[in-house]
mmCIF file of C-alpha atoms and ligand atoms in Angstrom:
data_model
loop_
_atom_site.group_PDB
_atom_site.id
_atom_site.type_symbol
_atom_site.label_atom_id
_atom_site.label_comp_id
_atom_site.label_asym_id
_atom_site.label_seq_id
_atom_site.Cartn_x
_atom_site.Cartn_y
_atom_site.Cartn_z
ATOM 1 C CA UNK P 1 -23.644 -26.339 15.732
ATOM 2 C CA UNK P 2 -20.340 -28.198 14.378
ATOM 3 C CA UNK P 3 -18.718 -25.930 12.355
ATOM 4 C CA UNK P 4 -16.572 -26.758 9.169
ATOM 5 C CA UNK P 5 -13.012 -27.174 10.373
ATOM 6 C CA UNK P 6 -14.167 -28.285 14.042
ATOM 7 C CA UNK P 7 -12.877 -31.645 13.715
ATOM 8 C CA UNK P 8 -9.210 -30.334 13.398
ATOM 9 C CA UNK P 9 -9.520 -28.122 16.492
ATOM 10 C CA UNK P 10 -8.776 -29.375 19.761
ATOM 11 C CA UNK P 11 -11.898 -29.475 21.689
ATOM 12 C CA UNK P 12 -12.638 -26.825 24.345
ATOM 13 C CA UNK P 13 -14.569 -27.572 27.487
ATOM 14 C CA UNK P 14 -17.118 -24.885 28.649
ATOM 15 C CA UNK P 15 -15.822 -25.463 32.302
ATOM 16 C CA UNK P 16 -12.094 -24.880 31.026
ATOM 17 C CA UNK P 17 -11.395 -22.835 28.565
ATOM 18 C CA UNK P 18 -8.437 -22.520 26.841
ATOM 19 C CA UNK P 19 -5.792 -19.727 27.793
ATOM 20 C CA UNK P 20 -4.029 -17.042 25.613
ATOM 21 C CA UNK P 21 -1.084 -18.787 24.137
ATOM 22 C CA UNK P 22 -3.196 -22.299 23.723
ATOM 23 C CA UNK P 23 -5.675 -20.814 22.190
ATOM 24 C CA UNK P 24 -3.231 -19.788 19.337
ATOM 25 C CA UNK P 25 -1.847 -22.728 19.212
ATOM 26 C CA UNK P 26 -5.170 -24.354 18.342
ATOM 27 C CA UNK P 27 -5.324 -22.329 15.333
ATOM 28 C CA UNK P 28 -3.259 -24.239 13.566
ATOM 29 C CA UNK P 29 -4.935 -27.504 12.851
ATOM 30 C CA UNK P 30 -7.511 -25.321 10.800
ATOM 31 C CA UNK P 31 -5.841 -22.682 9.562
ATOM 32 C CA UNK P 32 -3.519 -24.705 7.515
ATOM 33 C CA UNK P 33 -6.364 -27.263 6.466
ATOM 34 C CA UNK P 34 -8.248 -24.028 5.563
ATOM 35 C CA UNK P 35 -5.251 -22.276 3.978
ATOM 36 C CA UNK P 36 -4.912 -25.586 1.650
ATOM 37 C CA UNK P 37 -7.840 -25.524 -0.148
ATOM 38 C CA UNK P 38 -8.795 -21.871 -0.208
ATOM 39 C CA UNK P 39 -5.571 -19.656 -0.885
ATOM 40 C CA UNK P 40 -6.076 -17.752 -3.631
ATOM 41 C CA UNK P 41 -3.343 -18.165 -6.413
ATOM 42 C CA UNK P 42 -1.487 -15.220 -6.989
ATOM 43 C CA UNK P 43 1.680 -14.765 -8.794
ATOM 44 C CA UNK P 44 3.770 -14.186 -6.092
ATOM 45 C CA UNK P 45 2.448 -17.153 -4.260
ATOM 46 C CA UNK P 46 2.862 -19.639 -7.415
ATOM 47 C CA UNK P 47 6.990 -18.594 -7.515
ATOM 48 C CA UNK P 48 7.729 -17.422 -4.078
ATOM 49 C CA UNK P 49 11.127 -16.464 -5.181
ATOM 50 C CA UNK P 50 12.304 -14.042 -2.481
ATOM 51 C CA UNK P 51 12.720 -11.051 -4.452
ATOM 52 C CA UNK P 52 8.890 -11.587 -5.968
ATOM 53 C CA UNK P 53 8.031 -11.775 -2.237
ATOM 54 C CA UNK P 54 9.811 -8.618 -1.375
ATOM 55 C CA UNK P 55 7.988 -6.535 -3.863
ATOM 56 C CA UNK P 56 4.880 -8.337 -3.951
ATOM 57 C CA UNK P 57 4.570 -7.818 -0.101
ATOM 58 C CA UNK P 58 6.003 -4.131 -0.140
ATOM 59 C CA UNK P 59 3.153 -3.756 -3.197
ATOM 60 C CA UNK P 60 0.646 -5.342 -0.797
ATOM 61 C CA UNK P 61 1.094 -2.215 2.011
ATOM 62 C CA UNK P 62 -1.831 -0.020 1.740
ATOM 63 C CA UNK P 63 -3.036 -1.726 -1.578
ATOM 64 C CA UNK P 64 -5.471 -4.314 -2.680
ATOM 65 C CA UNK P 65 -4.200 -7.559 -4.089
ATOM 66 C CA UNK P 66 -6.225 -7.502 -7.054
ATOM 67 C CA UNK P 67 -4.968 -3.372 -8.010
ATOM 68 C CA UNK P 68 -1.516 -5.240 -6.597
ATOM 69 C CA UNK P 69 -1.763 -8.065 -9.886
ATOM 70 C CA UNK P 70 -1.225 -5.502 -12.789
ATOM 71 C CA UNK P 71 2.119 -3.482 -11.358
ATOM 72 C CA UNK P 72 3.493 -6.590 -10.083
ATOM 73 C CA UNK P 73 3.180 -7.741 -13.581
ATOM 74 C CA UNK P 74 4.699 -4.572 -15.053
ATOM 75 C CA UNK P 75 7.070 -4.392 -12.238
ATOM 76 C CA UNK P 76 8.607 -7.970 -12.889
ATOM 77 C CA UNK P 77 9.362 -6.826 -16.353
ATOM 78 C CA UNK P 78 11.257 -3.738 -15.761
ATOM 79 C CA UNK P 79 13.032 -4.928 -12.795
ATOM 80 C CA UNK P 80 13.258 -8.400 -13.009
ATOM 81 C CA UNK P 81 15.756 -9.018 -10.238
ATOM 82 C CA UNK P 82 17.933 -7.203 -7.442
ATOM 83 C CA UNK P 83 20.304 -6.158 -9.898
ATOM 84 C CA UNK P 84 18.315 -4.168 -12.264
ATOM 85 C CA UNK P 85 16.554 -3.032 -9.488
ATOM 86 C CA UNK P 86 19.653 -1.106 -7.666
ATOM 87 C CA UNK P 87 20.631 0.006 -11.259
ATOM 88 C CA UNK P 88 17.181 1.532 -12.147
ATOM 89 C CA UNK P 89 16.943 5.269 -12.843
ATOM 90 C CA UNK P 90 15.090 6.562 -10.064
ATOM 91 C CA UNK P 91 12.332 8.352 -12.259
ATOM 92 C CA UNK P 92 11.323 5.338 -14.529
ATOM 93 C CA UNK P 93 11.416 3.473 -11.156
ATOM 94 C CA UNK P 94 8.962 5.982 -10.001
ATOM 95 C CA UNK P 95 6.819 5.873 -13.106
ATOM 96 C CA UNK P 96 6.278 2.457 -12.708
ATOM 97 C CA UNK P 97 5.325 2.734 -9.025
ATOM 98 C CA UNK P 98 2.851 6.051 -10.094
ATOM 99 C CA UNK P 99 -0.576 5.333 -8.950
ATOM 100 C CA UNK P 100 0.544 2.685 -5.699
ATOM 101 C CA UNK P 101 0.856 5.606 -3.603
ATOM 102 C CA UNK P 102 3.782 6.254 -1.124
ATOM 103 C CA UNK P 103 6.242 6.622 -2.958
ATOM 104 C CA UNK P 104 9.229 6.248 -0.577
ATOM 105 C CA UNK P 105 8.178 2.558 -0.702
ATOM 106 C CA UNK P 106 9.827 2.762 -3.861
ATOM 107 C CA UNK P 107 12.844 4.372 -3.535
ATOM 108 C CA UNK P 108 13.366 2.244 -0.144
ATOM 109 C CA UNK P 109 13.304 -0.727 -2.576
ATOM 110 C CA UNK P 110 15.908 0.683 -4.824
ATOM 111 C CA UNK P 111 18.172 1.497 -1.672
ATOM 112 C CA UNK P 112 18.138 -1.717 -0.308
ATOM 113 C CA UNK P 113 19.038 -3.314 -3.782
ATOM 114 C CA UNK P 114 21.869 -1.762 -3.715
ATOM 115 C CA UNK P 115 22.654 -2.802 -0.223
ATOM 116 C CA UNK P 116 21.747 -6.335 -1.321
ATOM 117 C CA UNK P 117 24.644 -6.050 -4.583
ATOM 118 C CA UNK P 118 27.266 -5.021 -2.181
ATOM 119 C CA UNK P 119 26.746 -7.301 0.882
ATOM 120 C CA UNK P 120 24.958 -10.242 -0.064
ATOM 121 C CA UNK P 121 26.059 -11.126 -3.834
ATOM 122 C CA UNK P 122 22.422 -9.605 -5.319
ATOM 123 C CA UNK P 123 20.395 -11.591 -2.851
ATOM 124 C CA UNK P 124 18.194 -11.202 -0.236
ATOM 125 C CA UNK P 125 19.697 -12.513 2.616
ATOM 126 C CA UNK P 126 17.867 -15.348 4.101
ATOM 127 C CA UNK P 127 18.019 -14.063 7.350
ATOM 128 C CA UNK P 128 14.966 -12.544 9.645
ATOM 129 C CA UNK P 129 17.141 -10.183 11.497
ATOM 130 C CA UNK P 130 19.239 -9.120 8.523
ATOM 131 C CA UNK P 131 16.219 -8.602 6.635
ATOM 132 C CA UNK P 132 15.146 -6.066 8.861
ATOM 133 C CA UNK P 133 18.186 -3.773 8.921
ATOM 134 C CA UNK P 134 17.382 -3.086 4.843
ATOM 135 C CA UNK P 135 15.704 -0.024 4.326
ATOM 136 C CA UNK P 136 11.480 -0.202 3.971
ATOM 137 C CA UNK P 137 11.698 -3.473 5.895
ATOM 138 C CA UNK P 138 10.167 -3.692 8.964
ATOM 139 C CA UNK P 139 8.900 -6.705 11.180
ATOM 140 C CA UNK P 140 6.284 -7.281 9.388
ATOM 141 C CA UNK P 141 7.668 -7.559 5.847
ATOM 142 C CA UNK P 142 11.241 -9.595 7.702
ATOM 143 C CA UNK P 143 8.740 -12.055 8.695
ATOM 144 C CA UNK P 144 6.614 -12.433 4.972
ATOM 145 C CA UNK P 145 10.118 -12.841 3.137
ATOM 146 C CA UNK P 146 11.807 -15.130 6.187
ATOM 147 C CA UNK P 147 8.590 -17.297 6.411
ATOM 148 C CA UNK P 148 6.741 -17.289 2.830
ATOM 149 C CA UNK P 149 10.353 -17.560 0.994
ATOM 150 C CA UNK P 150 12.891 -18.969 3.224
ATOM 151 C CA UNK P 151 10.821 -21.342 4.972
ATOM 152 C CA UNK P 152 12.193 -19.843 8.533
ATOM 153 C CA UNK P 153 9.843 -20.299 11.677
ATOM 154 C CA UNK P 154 9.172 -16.197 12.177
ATOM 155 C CA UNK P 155 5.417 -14.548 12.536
ATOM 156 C CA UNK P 156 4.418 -11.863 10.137
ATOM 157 C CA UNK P 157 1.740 -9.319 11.392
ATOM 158 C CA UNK P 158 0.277 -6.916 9.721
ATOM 159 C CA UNK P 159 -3.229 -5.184 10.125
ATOM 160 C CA UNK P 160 -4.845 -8.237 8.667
ATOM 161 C CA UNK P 161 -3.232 -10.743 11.503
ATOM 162 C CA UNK P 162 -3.600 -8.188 14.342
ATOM 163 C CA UNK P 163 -7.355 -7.982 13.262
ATOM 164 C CA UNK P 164 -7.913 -11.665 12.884
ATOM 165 C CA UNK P 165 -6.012 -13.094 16.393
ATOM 166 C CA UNK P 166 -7.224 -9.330 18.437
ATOM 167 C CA UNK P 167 -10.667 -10.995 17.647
ATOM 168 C CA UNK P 168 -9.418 -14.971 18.213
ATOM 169 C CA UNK P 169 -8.431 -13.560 21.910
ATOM 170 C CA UNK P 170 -11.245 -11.005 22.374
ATOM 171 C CA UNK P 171 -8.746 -8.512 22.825
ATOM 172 C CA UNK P 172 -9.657 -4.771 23.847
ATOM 173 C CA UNK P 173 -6.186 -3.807 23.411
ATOM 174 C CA UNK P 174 -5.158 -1.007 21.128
ATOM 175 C CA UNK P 175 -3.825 -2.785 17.937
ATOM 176 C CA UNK P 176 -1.936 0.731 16.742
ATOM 177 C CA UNK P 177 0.410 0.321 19.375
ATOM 178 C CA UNK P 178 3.707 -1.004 18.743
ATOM 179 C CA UNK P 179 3.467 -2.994 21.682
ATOM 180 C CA UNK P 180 0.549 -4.829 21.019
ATOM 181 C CA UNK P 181 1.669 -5.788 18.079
ATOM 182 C CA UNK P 182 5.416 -6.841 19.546
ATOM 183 C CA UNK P 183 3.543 -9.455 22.422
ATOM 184 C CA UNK P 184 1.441 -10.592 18.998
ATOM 185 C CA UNK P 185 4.864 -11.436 17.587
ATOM 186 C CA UNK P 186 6.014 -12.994 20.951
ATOM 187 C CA UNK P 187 3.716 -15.264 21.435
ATOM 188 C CA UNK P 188 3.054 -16.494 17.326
ATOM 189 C CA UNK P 189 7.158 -17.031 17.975
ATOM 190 C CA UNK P 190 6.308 -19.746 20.759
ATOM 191 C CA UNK P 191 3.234 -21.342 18.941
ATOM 192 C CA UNK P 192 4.011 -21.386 15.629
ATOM 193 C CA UNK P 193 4.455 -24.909 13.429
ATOM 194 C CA UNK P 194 7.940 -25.653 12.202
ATOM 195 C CA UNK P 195 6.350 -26.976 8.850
ATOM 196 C CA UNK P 196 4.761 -24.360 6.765
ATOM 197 C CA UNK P 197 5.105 -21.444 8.882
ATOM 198 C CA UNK P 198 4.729 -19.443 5.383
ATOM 199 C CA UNK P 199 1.519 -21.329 4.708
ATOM 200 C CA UNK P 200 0.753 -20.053 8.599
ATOM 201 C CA UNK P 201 1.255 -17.013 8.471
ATOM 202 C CA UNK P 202 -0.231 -16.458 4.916
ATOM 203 C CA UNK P 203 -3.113 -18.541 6.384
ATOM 204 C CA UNK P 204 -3.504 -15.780 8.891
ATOM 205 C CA UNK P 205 -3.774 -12.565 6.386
ATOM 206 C CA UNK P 206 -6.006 -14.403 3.768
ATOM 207 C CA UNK P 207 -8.454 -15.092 6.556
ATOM 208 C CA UNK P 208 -8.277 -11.352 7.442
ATOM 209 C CA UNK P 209 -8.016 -10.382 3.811
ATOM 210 C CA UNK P 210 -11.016 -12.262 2.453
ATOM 211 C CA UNK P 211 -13.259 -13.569 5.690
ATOM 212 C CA UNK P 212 -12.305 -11.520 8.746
ATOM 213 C CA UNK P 213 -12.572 -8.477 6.329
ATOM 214 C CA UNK P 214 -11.289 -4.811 7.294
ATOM 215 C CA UNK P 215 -14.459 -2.933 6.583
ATOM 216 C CA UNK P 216 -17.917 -4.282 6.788
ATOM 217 C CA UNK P 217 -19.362 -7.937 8.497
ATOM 218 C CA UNK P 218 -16.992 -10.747 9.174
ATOM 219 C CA UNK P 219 -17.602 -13.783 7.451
ATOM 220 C CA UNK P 220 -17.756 -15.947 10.285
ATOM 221 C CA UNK P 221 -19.875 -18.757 8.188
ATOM 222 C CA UNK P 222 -16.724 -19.185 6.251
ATOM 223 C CA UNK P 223 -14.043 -18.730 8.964
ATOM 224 C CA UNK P 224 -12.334 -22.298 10.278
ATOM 225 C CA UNK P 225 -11.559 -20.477 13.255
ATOM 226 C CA UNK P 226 -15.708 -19.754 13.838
ATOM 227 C CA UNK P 227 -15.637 -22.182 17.205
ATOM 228 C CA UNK P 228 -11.865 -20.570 18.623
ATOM 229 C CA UNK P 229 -13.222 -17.071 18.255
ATOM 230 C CA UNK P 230 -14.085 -15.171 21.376
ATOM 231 C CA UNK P 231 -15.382 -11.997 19.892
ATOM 232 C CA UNK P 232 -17.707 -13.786 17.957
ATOM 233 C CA UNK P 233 -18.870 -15.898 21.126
ATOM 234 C CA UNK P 234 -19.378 -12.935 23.155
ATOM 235 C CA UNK P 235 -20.724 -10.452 20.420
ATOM 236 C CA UNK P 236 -17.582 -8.513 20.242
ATOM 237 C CA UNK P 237 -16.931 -8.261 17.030
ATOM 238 C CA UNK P 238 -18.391 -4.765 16.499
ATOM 239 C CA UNK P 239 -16.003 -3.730 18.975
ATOM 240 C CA UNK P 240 -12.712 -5.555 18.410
ATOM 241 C CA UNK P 241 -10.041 -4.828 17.134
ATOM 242 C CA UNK P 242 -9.918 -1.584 18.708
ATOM 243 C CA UNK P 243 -7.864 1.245 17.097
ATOM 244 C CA UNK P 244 -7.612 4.472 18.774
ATOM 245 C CA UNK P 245 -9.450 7.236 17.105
ATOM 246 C CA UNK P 246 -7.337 9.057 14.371
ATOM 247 C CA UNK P 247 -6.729 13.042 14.131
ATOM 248 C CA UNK P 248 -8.878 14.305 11.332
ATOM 249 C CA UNK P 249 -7.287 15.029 8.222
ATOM 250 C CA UNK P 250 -6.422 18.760 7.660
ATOM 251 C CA UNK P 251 -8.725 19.875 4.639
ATOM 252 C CA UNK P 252 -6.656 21.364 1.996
ATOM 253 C CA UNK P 253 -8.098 23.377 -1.285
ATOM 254 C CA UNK P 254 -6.129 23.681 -4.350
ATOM 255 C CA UNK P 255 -6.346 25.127 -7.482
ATOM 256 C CA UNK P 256 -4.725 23.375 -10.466
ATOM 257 C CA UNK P 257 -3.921 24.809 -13.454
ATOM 258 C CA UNK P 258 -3.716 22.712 -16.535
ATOM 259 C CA UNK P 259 -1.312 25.438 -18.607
ATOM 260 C CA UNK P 260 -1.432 24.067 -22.364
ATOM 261 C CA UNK P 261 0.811 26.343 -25.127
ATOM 262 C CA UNK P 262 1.055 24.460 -28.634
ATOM 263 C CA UNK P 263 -0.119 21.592 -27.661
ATOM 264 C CA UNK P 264 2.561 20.678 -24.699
ATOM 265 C CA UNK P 265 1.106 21.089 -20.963
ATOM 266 C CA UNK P 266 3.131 22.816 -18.217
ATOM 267 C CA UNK P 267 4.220 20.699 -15.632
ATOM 268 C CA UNK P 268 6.704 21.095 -12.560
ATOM 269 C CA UNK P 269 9.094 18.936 -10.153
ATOM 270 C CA UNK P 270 7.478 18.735 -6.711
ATOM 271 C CA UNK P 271 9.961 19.696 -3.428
ATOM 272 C CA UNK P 272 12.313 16.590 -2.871
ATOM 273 C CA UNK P 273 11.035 16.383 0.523
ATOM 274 C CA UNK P 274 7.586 16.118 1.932
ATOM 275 C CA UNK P 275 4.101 14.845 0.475
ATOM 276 C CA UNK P 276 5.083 13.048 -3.329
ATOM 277 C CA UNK P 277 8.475 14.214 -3.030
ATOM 278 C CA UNK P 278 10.160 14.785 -6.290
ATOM 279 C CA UNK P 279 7.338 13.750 -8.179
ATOM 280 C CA UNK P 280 5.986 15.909 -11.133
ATOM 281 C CA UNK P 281 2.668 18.016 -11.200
ATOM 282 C CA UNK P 282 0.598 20.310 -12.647
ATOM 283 C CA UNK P 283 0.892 23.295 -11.333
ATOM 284 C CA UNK P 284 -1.227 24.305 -8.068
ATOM 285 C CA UNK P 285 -1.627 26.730 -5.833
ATOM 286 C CA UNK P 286 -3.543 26.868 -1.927
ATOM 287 C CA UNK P 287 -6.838 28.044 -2.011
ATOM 288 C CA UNK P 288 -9.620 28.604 -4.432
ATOM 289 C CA UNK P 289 -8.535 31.181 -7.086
ATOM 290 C CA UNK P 290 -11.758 32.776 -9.117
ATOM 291 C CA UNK P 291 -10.699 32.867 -13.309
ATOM 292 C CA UNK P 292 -9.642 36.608 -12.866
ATOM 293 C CA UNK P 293 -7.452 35.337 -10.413
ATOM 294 C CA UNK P 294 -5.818 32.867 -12.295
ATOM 295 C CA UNK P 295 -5.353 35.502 -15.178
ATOM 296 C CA UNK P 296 -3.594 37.821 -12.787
ATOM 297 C CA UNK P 297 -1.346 34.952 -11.344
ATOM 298 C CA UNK P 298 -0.385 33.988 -14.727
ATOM 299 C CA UNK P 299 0.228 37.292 -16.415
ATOM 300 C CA UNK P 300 2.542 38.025 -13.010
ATOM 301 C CA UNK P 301 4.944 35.357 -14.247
ATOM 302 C CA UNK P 302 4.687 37.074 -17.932
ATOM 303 C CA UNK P 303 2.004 34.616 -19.274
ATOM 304 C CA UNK P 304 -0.668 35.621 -22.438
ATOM 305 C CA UNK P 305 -3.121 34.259 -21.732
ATOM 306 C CA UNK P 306 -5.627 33.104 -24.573
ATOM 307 C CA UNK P 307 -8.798 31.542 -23.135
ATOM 308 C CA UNK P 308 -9.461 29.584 -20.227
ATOM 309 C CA UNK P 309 -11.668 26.871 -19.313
ATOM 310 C CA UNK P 310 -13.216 25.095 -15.962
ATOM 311 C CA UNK P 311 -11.435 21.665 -16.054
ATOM 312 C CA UNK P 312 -13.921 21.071 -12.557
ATOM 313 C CA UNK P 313 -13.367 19.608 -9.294
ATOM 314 C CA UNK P 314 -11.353 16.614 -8.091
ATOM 315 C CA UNK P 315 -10.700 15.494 -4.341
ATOM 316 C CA UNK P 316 -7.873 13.158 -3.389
ATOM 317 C CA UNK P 317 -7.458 11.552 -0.087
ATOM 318 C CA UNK P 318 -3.879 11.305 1.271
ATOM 319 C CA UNK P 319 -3.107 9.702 5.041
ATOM 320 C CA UNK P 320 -3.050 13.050 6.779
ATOM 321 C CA UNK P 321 -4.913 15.313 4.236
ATOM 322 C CA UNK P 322 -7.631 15.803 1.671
ATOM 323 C CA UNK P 323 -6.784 18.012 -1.615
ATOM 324 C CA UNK P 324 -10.175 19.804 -2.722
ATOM 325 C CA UNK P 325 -9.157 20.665 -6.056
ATOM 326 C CA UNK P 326 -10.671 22.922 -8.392
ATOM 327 C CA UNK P 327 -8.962 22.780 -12.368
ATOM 328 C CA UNK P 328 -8.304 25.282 -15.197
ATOM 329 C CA UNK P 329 -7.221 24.292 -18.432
ATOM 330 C CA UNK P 330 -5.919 27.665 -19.687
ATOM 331 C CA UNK P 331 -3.984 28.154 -23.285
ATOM 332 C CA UNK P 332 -1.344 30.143 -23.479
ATOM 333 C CA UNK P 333 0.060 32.240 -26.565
ATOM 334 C CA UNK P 334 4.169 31.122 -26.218
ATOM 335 C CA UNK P 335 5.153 28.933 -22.979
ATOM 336 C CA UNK P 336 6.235 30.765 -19.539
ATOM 337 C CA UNK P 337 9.526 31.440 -17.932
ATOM 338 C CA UNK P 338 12.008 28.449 -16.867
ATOM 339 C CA UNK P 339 9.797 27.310 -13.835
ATOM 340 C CA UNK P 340 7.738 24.809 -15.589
ATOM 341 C CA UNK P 341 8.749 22.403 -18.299
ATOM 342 C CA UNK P 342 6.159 22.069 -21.289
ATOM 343 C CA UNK P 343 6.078 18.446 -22.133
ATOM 344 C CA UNK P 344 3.773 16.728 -24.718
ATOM 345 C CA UNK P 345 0.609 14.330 -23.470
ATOM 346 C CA UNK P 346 2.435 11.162 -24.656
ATOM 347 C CA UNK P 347 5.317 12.335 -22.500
ATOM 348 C CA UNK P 348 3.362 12.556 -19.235
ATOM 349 C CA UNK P 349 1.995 9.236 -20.210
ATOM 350 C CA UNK P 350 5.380 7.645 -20.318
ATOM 351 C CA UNK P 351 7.701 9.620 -18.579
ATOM 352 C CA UNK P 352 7.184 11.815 -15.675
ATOM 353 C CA UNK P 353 5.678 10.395 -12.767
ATOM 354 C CA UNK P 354 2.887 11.921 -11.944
ATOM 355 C CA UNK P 355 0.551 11.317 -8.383
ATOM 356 C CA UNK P 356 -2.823 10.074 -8.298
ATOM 357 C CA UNK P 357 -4.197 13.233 -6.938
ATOM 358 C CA UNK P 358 -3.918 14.356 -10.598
ATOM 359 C CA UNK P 359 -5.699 11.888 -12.091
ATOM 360 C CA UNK P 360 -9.021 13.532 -12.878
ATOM 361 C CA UNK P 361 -6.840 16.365 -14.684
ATOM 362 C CA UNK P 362 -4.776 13.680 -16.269
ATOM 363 C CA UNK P 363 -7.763 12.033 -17.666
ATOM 364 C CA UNK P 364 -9.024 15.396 -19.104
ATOM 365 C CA UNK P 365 -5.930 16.221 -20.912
ATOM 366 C CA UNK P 366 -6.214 12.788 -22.551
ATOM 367 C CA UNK P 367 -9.670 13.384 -23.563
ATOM 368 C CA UNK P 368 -10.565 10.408 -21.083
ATOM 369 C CA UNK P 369 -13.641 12.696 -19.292
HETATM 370 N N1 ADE U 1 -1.551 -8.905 1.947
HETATM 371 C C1 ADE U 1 -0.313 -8.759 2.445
HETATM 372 N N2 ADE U 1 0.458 -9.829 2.183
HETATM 373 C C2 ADE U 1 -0.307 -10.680 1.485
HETATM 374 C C3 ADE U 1 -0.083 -11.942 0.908
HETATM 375 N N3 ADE U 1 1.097 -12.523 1.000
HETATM 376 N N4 ADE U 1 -1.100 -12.532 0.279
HETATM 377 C C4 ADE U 1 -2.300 -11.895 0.191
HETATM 378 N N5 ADE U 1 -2.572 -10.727 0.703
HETATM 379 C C5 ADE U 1 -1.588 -10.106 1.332
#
């Protein structure tokens, strides 16, 4: 069967084919050809100014382009450039991140705007290897800006390209390791095109964002790389790309308290190290605690308490744990002793940054469930 993009690939001989490093190579033809007429326009891709870049590709970690689109937007308009970045006050900063997750992504950003206003004149430098020494930027996000912004010949690869080119090669190799990925970076250094490596590599994580997909059946109809594709030739693709087997994540429960005197809600500042450090919450303790528990924690601390209610269950998935969260939305005659800070709905709404893992509790306070 001739497949879409075939004519742009160089053709393979049954009796000969092609090794590692040519095989990538003869990605190109198609990927670009593909990449022309099916990139998807995004904001950061119609202005690829370097800073949008930077946070659009920072944004893009761990989060879906299309939950991405609405905190770019917002982002953009609070910080619209390096310099109001490194000036911003860390909690609004954080406010505007709430909900992305990982927070330190965040606070890396506002580091290494400042590093940017004292030794490169508010800019990003246009260099690969300088990119990398700023906090929060690793290989992978050094390559996006260098490439996608900057126009500079350097691969980018992140899950999405060590998925797509792991199944190109019909690779068994462990694509956690940071080796694997290094010889991935290696060897899209000696094959890459000098014109439009941005379009390149961007050609490479669309095809893994949309087609090669991370969970669930590749679209190999669609893929212009259907006829290079060894896992798909040999039915690998069930198998490839390997990851080694995570730990399983330790089960936590909670119990929340939703503490509400006069109409203000009780909430606290978390540790400033650890899981959502320095952000707010409501406050929680381990383990399930039965009402008359509750009652007796709270009248310890030299709460009255006036009548409590189930505010139910919640469950929040972090990378290392899961919070199974039980709620009580208890009213209190007068507030309680300096260790939480009774703030007023509209002020959690526009203030404090609070986690996701709250937001079932949040909703309730807002009369949202
Ligand atoms: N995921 C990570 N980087 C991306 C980009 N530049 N475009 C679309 N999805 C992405």
């Amino acid at each position: 069967m001739e497949h879409l993009y075939d004519k742009l690939q160089i053709l393979e001989p049954e009796s000969e084919p092609l090794g590692r490093i040519e095989r990538m190579k003869a990605m190109e033809g198609p990927l670009l050809s593909w990449y022309g007429d099916h990139a998807r326009i995004l904001p950061w891709r119609e202005n690829p100014h370097p800073y949008r870049v930077w946070i659009s590709e920072i944004m893009l970690q761990q989060t879906r382009v299309e939950a991405v689109k609405p905190y770019f937007a917002r982002f953009m308009e609070a910080f619209p450039d390096v310099k109001a970045l490194a000036q911003a006050p860390e909690e609004l900063l954080l406010k505007r991140w709430e909900g992305l997750g990982y927070y330190n992504r965040a606070r890396n950003l506002k580091k290494a705007a400042g590093i940017m206003m004292e030794q490169w004149e508010g800019r990003l430098p246009a260099s690969y290897g300088e990119l990398k020494k700023l906090p929060g930027i690793g290989s992978y996000t050094a390559g996006a800006i260098a490439s996608i912004a900057y126009g500079l010949r350097v691969p980018a690869v992140d899950g999405n390209v060590l998925r797509v080119i792991s199944r190109i090669l019909a690779s068994r190799e462990d694509i956690l390791k940071a080796s694997v990925k290094r010889q991935m970076e290696e060897d899209l250094k000696t094959i890459m095109p000098k014109e439009r490596p941005g379009d390149f590599n961007q050609g490479l994580i669309e095809i893994g964002a949309v087609v090669c997909v991370p969970n669930g059946q590749p679209k190999c109809g669609e893929c212009p790389l259907f006829s290079l594709c060894l896992a798909r030739k040999e039915g690998l693709l069930d198998s490839i790309p390997y990851k080694t087997p995570k730990k399983p994540r330790r089960q936590e429960k909670r119990t929340v308290l939703i503490l509400e005197s006069e109409g203000k809600i009780a909430i606290e500042k978390r540790p400033d190290t650890g899981l959502l450090a320095s952000l707010y919450q409501f406050p929680n303790v381990e383990g399930r605690l039965t009402e008359e528990e509750v009652a007796e924690f709270l009248t310890e601390q030299g709460g009255r308490v006036e009548r409590m209610e189930a505010a139910g269950e919640a469950k929040h998935i972090f990378s290392h744990v899961e919070w199974h969260m039980e709620g009580y939305h208890i009213f209190l005659e007068g507030t309680l002793p300096k260790k939480y800070l009774f703030v007023s709905r509209h002020e959690i709404r526009t203030k404090y940054p609070l986690p996701n893992a709250f937001s079932a509790y949040i909703k309730r306070i807002n009369g949202e469930s």
